[in-house]
Amino acid sequence: MIIVMAPGATQKQTQDVIKRLEARGYGHHVSAGVERTIIGAIGANEREKQQVAEQLSQLPGVERVVPILKSFKLVSRDHHPQGTIVRVGDAEFGSGHVGIIAGPCTIETEKQVRDAAKAVKAAGAHVLRGGAFKPRSSPYDFQGLREEGVKLLAEAGQEAGLPTITEAMEPRQIELVASLCDAIQIGARNMSNFDLLREAGATGKPVMLKRGFAATVEEWLKAAEYIATTGNLSIIMCERGIRSFDTVTRFTLDLAGMAAAKLETHLPIIVDPSHATGTHRLVGPMALAALAGGADGLMVEVHPHPDQARCDGPQSLTPKRFAVLMEQVRQVVQIVGAEM
Ligand code: PEP
Ligand code: MN
């Protein structure tokens, strides 16, 4: 917090403020200008900040006190320094536990999602993904099987012994997704749909929040705070690439943003190298880089026949490629001292 002394405040008055800060165990930094003195207090606990600011503002010679409050609190690492483990079925994400989510971009047929589920389970994935309500950029593209897709995903997950996750695009879809699946995905295009975030949080189910492709890390964390205000802290953050000037990859995977967000929040953060890069050739390298950089998991698109996929075929791994990647993933996870 910043304490602004009034013009003409005496040295003793400034010293009195400093003594108060020291008594509370705060550090301080004094900047004595020509007109007025400004004191920066360091180390104030987020919870008592407002109260201390009010008390200090009563001292003689103090003009005003400006508490620097973080716009996200519940998801802030200040409140939970050790990190949180989020569970989706038996899968664990965060605090040294790496979880792998895999499956097709979109649920197309019963056979396709069953085959995908069996394949990703055999390779060691922990959660089955698949889109039923699809946020397609063009209204003429395949929009997903909707309710029927959610059911097929849930059945395939049950058969393969995998918990499931699928995206809800609007509040009316939340109930269905929450009743049939183990986690709710909020897509990049909906990161700032605050009613949707609250509705998803209120189910008490784990929520995976993808970063909007034009969102800053701070905006992403504030969006997570919306979910947290419902009392639900089972939130998995997912970095999936942001827009940049470069079109060599579909989006620009912001691994530094992922690592920076990890410093700020206790929530697990995973990385989606499929949507970030747009090509199966880069999924492996970026998946491994993400885990080496401290990601708590991955979301990877896997299709039994990517050449026949109705959506995102070029970035989808074949079951064989996914199995090879999982071998490498296990090695990196071991090197970084995590477990899966
Ligand atoms: C998805 O994971 O199915 C998806 C549509 O991704 P994003 O929201 O990151 O574009
Ligand atoms: Mn996709």
Coordinates of C-alpha atoms and ligand atoms in Angstrom, one line a residue:
M1 CA 0.0 0.0 0.0
I2 CA 1.1 3.6 -0.5
I3 CA 0.9 6.2 2.2
V4 CA 0.8 9.8 0.8
M5 CA 1.8 12.3 3.5
A6 CA 0.1 15.8 3.4
P7 CA 2.2 18.7 2.1
G8 CA 3.8 20.2 5.2
A9 CA 3.7 17.0 7.2
T10 CA 6.5 17.0 9.8
Q11 CA 9.4 14.5 9.9
K12 CA 8.0 13.2 13.2
Q13 CA 4.7 12.5 11.6
T14 CA 6.4 10.5 8.8
Q15 CA 8.5 8.7 11.4
D16 CA 5.3 7.8 13.4
V17 CA 3.9 6.2 10.3
I18 CA 7.1 4.2 9.7
K19 CA 7.1 3.1 13.4
R20 CA 3.5 1.8 12.9
L21 CA 4.5 -0.1 9.8
E22 CA 7.6 -1.6 11.6
A23 CA 5.4 -2.6 14.6
R24 CA 3.3 -4.7 12.2
G25 CA 6.4 -6.2 10.6
Y26 CA 6.0 -4.5 7.2
G27 CA 9.0 -3.3 5.2
H28 CA 8.9 0.3 3.9
H29 CA 10.3 2.5 1.3
V30 CA 10.3 6.3 1.7
S31 CA 10.4 8.7 -1.2
A32 CA 10.9 12.3 0.0
G33 CA 9.8 14.7 -2.7
V34 CA 10.0 18.5 -2.7
E35 CA 6.3 18.9 -1.9
R36 CA 5.4 15.7 -0.1
T37 CA 6.7 12.4 1.2
I38 CA 5.3 9.1 0.0
I39 CA 5.8 5.8 1.9
G40 CA 5.5 2.5 0.2
A41 CA 4.6 -0.3 2.7
I42 CA 5.8 -3.8 1.7
G43 CA 4.6 -7.1 2.8
A44 CA 1.1 -6.2 4.0
N45 CA -1.1 -9.3 4.2
E46 CA -3.9 -9.1 1.5
R47 CA -6.6 -9.8 4.1
E48 CA -5.7 -7.1 6.6
K49 CA -4.7 -4.5 4.0
Q50 CA -8.0 -2.6 3.9
Q51 CA -8.2 -2.4 7.6
V52 CA -4.6 -1.3 8.1
A53 CA -5.1 1.3 5.4
E54 CA -8.1 2.7 7.2
Q55 CA -6.2 2.9 10.5
L56 CA -3.1 4.6 9.0
S57 CA -5.3 7.2 7.2
Q58 CA -6.3 8.5 10.7
L59 CA -2.7 9.4 11.7
P60 CA -1.7 13.1 11.8
G61 CA 0.0 14.3 8.6
V62 CA -1.4 11.4 6.5
E63 CA -3.3 12.7 3.5
R64 CA -4.5 9.4 2.1
V65 CA -3.6 5.7 2.0
V66 CA -4.0 3.7 -1.2
P67 CA -4.2 0.0 -0.7
I68 CA -2.9 -1.9 -3.8
L69 CA -5.4 -4.7 -3.9
K70 CA -5.0 -7.5 -6.3
S71 CA -8.1 -8.0 -8.5
F72 CA -7.9 -11.7 -7.9
K73 CA -7.7 -13.0 -4.4
L74 CA -9.2 -16.5 -4.0
V75 CA -7.1 -17.8 -6.9
S76 CA -4.0 -15.9 -5.8
R77 CA -1.0 -17.9 -4.5
D78 CA -0.8 -15.5 -1.5
H79 CA -3.8 -17.3 -0.2
H80 CA -2.6 -20.8 -0.8
P81 CA 1.2 -20.9 -1.3
Q82 CA 1.5 -24.7 -1.5
G83 CA -0.6 -25.1 -4.6
T84 CA -3.9 -26.9 -5.2
I85 CA -4.6 -30.3 -6.5
V86 CA -7.7 -30.5 -8.7
R87 CA -9.3 -34.0 -9.1
V88 CA -11.3 -35.0 -12.2
G89 CA -12.5 -38.5 -11.4
D90 CA -9.3 -40.3 -10.3
A91 CA -7.1 -37.9 -12.3
E92 CA -5.0 -35.3 -10.4
F93 CA -3.7 -32.0 -11.6
G94 CA -1.3 -29.7 -9.8
S95 CA 1.1 -29.6 -7.0
G96 CA 3.4 -32.2 -8.6
H97 CA 0.7 -34.2 -10.2
V98 CA 0.5 -34.2 -14.0
G99 CA -2.8 -35.1 -15.6
I100 CA -3.2 -35.8 -19.3
I101 CA -6.5 -35.1 -21.1
A102 CA -6.9 -36.5 -24.6
G103 CA -9.5 -37.3 -27.2
P104 CA -11.0 -36.0 -30.4
C105 CA -11.7 -32.4 -31.1
T106 CA -15.3 -33.2 -31.9
I107 CA -17.5 -36.2 -31.2
E108 CA -18.6 -37.5 -34.6
T109 CA -19.9 -41.0 -34.2
E110 CA -20.3 -43.6 -31.5
K111 CA -17.5 -45.7 -33.0
Q112 CA -15.1 -42.7 -33.4
V113 CA -15.4 -41.7 -29.8
R114 CA -15.2 -45.2 -28.4
D115 CA -12.1 -46.0 -30.5
A116 CA -10.5 -42.8 -29.4
A117 CA -11.3 -43.5 -25.7
K118 CA -9.8 -47.0 -25.9
A119 CA -6.7 -45.7 -27.6
V120 CA -6.0 -42.8 -25.2
K121 CA -6.7 -45.0 -22.2
A122 CA -4.3 -47.7 -23.5
A123 CA -1.6 -45.0 -23.9
G124 CA -2.0 -43.8 -20.4
A125 CA -4.3 -40.7 -20.6
H126 CA -6.3 -39.8 -17.5
V127 CA -9.3 -37.9 -18.8
L128 CA -11.3 -38.3 -22.1
R129 CA -12.1 -35.1 -24.0
G130 CA -14.5 -34.5 -26.9
G131 CA -16.5 -31.5 -28.1
A132 CA -20.3 -31.8 -28.4
F133 CA -21.2 -28.1 -28.4
K134 CA -18.6 -26.7 -30.8
P135 CA -17.6 -23.0 -30.9
R136 CA -16.9 -22.9 -34.7
S137 CA -15.7 -19.7 -36.3
S138 CA -18.0 -20.3 -39.2
P139 CA -21.7 -21.1 -38.8
Y140 CA -21.4 -23.3 -41.9
D141 CA -18.9 -25.6 -40.3
F142 CA -20.0 -28.8 -38.4
Q143 CA -21.5 -27.5 -35.1
G144 CA -21.2 -30.8 -33.1
L145 CA -23.7 -33.5 -32.1
R146 CA -24.7 -31.4 -29.1
E147 CA -26.8 -33.3 -26.5
E148 CA -26.3 -36.6 -28.3
G149 CA -22.5 -35.9 -28.4
V150 CA -22.4 -35.4 -24.6
K151 CA -24.1 -38.7 -24.1
L152 CA -21.8 -40.6 -26.5
L153 CA -18.8 -39.1 -24.7
A154 CA -20.1 -40.1 -21.3
E155 CA -20.7 -43.6 -22.5
A156 CA -17.3 -44.0 -24.1
G157 CA -15.6 -42.7 -21.0
Q158 CA -17.5 -45.1 -18.8
E159 CA -16.6 -48.0 -21.1
A160 CA -12.9 -47.1 -21.2
G161 CA -12.8 -46.3 -17.5
L162 CA -12.0 -42.6 -18.0
P163 CA -13.6 -39.5 -16.5
T164 CA -14.8 -37.0 -19.2
I165 CA -14.7 -33.3 -20.0
T166 CA -16.6 -31.4 -22.6
E167 CA -17.3 -27.7 -23.4
A168 CA -20.4 -25.8 -22.4
M169 CA -20.9 -22.7 -24.5
E170 CA -23.7 -21.1 -22.7
P171 CA -25.4 -21.3 -19.2
R172 CA -28.3 -23.5 -20.5
Q173 CA -25.9 -26.3 -21.5
I174 CA -24.2 -26.4 -18.0
E175 CA -26.8 -28.7 -16.4
L176 CA -26.5 -31.4 -19.0
V177 CA -22.7 -31.3 -19.1
A178 CA -22.5 -31.3 -15.3
S179 CA -24.9 -34.2 -15.0
L180 CA -23.2 -36.5 -17.6
C181 CA -19.5 -35.4 -17.5
D182 CA -16.9 -35.1 -14.7
A183 CA -15.6 -31.7 -15.6
I184 CA -16.8 -28.6 -17.5
Q185 CA -14.7 -26.9 -20.2
I186 CA -14.9 -23.2 -20.8
G187 CA -13.5 -22.5 -24.2
A188 CA -11.2 -19.7 -25.2
R189 CA -14.0 -17.7 -26.9
N190 CA -16.0 -17.8 -23.7
M191 CA -13.3 -16.9 -21.1
S192 CA -15.0 -13.6 -20.4
N193 CA -18.6 -14.9 -20.5
F194 CA -18.9 -14.1 -16.8
D195 CA -22.5 -15.6 -16.3
L196 CA -21.3 -18.8 -17.8
L197 CA -18.3 -18.9 -15.5
R198 CA -20.5 -18.4 -12.4
E199 CA -23.0 -21.0 -13.6
A200 CA -20.2 -23.5 -14.2
G201 CA -18.6 -22.8 -10.8
A202 CA -22.0 -23.1 -9.0
T203 CA -22.2 -26.8 -10.1
G204 CA -19.3 -27.6 -7.8
K205 CA -17.8 -29.7 -10.6
P206 CA -14.2 -29.1 -11.7
V207 CA -14.0 -26.4 -14.3
M208 CA -11.3 -26.1 -16.9
L209 CA -10.8 -22.5 -18.0
K210 CA -9.1 -21.9 -21.3
R211 CA -7.2 -18.6 -21.8
G212 CA -8.9 -16.3 -24.3
F213 CA -6.6 -15.8 -27.3
A214 CA -6.6 -12.0 -26.7
A215 CA -6.6 -12.1 -22.9
T216 CA -3.7 -11.1 -20.7
V217 CA -2.6 -13.4 -17.9
E218 CA -4.2 -11.0 -15.4
E219 CA -7.6 -11.1 -17.3
W220 CA -7.4 -14.9 -17.3
L221 CA -6.8 -15.0 -13.6
K222 CA -9.7 -12.6 -13.0
A223 CA -11.9 -14.8 -15.0
A224 CA -10.9 -17.7 -12.8
E225 CA -11.7 -15.6 -9.8
Y226 CA -15.4 -15.4 -11.1
I227 CA -15.6 -19.2 -10.8
A228 CA -13.9 -19.1 -7.4
T229 CA -16.4 -16.6 -6.0
T230 CA -19.0 -19.4 -6.2
G231 CA -17.0 -21.3 -3.6
N232 CA -15.7 -23.7 -6.2
L233 CA -11.9 -23.8 -6.3
S234 CA -11.6 -26.9 -8.5
I235 CA -10.4 -24.9 -11.4
I236 CA -7.8 -26.0 -14.0
M237 CA -6.3 -23.2 -16.1
C238 CA -5.4 -24.1 -19.7
E239 CA -3.0 -22.1 -21.9
R240 CA -4.0 -22.7 -25.5
G241 CA -2.1 -20.0 -27.5
I242 CA -2.7 -16.4 -28.1
R243 CA -3.0 -14.3 -31.3
S244 CA 0.2 -12.7 -32.4
F245 CA 1.5 -11.2 -35.7
D246 CA 3.0 -14.6 -36.7
T247 CA 0.9 -17.1 -38.6
V248 CA 3.5 -19.8 -38.8
T249 CA 1.5 -21.6 -36.1
R250 CA -2.3 -21.4 -35.6
F251 CA -1.8 -19.4 -32.4
T252 CA 1.3 -18.5 -30.4
L253 CA 1.8 -20.8 -27.5
D254 CA 2.6 -18.6 -24.5
L255 CA 4.7 -20.9 -22.3
A256 CA 6.2 -17.9 -20.5
G257 CA 2.7 -16.7 -19.7
M258 CA 1.9 -20.2 -18.4
A259 CA 5.0 -20.0 -16.1
A260 CA 4.2 -16.5 -15.1
A261 CA 0.6 -17.4 -14.2
K262 CA 1.9 -20.3 -12.1
L263 CA 3.8 -17.7 -9.9
E264 CA 0.6 -15.8 -9.4
T265 CA -2.0 -18.6 -8.7
H266 CA -2.2 -21.8 -6.7
L267 CA -4.4 -23.4 -9.3
P268 CA -3.0 -26.0 -11.7
I269 CA -2.2 -24.9 -15.2
I270 CA -2.2 -27.2 -18.2
V271 CA -1.2 -26.6 -21.8
D272 CA -3.1 -27.4 -25.0
P273 CA -0.4 -27.7 -27.7
S274 CA -3.0 -28.9 -30.3
H275 CA -5.0 -25.7 -30.7
A276 CA -1.9 -23.6 -30.0
T277 CA 0.1 -24.9 -32.9
G278 CA -2.5 -26.3 -35.3
T279 CA -0.3 -29.1 -36.6
H280 CA 0.4 -32.6 -35.2
R281 CA 4.1 -32.1 -36.0
L282 CA 4.4 -29.5 -33.3
V283 CA 2.2 -31.0 -30.7
G284 CA 4.9 -33.3 -29.3
P285 CA 7.7 -30.7 -29.0
M286 CA 5.4 -28.2 -27.4
A287 CA 3.8 -30.8 -25.0
L288 CA 7.3 -31.7 -23.7
A289 CA 8.4 -28.1 -23.5
A290 CA 5.3 -27.3 -21.5
L291 CA 5.9 -30.1 -19.0
A292 CA 9.6 -29.2 -18.7
G293 CA 8.5 -25.6 -18.0
G294 CA 6.3 -26.7 -15.1
A295 CA 2.9 -27.3 -16.6
D296 CA 0.6 -29.5 -14.5
G297 CA -0.8 -31.4 -17.5
L298 CA -1.8 -31.4 -21.1
M299 CA -4.8 -31.4 -23.3
V300 CA -4.1 -33.2 -26.6
E301 CA -6.4 -33.9 -29.5
V302 CA -6.3 -37.5 -30.6
H303 CA -8.5 -38.9 -33.4
P304 CA -8.6 -42.6 -34.6
H305 CA -8.3 -41.3 -38.2
P306 CA -7.2 -37.7 -38.3
D307 CA -7.4 -37.8 -42.1
Q308 CA -11.2 -38.3 -41.8
A309 CA -11.8 -35.8 -38.9
R310 CA -14.7 -33.3 -39.3
C311 CA -12.8 -30.8 -37.3
D312 CA -9.1 -30.1 -36.5
G313 CA -7.7 -33.1 -38.3
P314 CA -4.3 -31.5 -39.1
Q315 CA -3.6 -31.0 -35.4
S316 CA -4.9 -34.3 -34.2
L317 CA -2.5 -37.1 -33.3
T318 CA -3.1 -40.7 -34.4
P319 CA -3.4 -43.2 -31.5
K320 CA 0.1 -44.4 -32.5
R321 CA 1.7 -40.9 -32.4
F322 CA -0.1 -40.3 -29.1
A323 CA 1.4 -43.5 -27.6
V324 CA 4.9 -42.4 -28.6
L325 CA 4.3 -39.0 -27.1
M326 CA 3.1 -40.5 -23.8
E327 CA 6.4 -42.4 -23.5
Q328 CA 8.3 -39.2 -23.8
V329 CA 5.9 -37.4 -21.5
R330 CA 6.6 -40.0 -18.7
Q331 CA 10.3 -39.4 -19.1
V332 CA 10.0 -35.6 -18.8
V333 CA 7.6 -35.9 -15.9
Q334 CA 10.1 -38.0 -14.1
I335 CA 13.0 -35.6 -14.8
V336 CA 11.0 -32.6 -13.4
G337 CA 10.3 -34.6 -10.2
A338 CA 6.5 -34.8 -10.8
E339 CA 4.3 -37.8 -10.9
M340 CA 1.5 -39.1 -13.1
Ligands
PEP1 C1 -11.5 -27.2 -27.7 O1 -10.6 -27.5 -26.9 O2 -12.3 -27.9 -28.1 C2 -11.5 -25.8 -28.2 C3 -12.5 -25.4 -29.0 O3 -10.4 -25.0 -27.9 P1 -10.3 -23.4 -27.7 O4 -11.5 -23.0 -26.9 O5 -9.0 -23.3 -26.9 O6 -10.3 -22.8 -29.0
MN2 MN -10.3 -28.7 -31.7

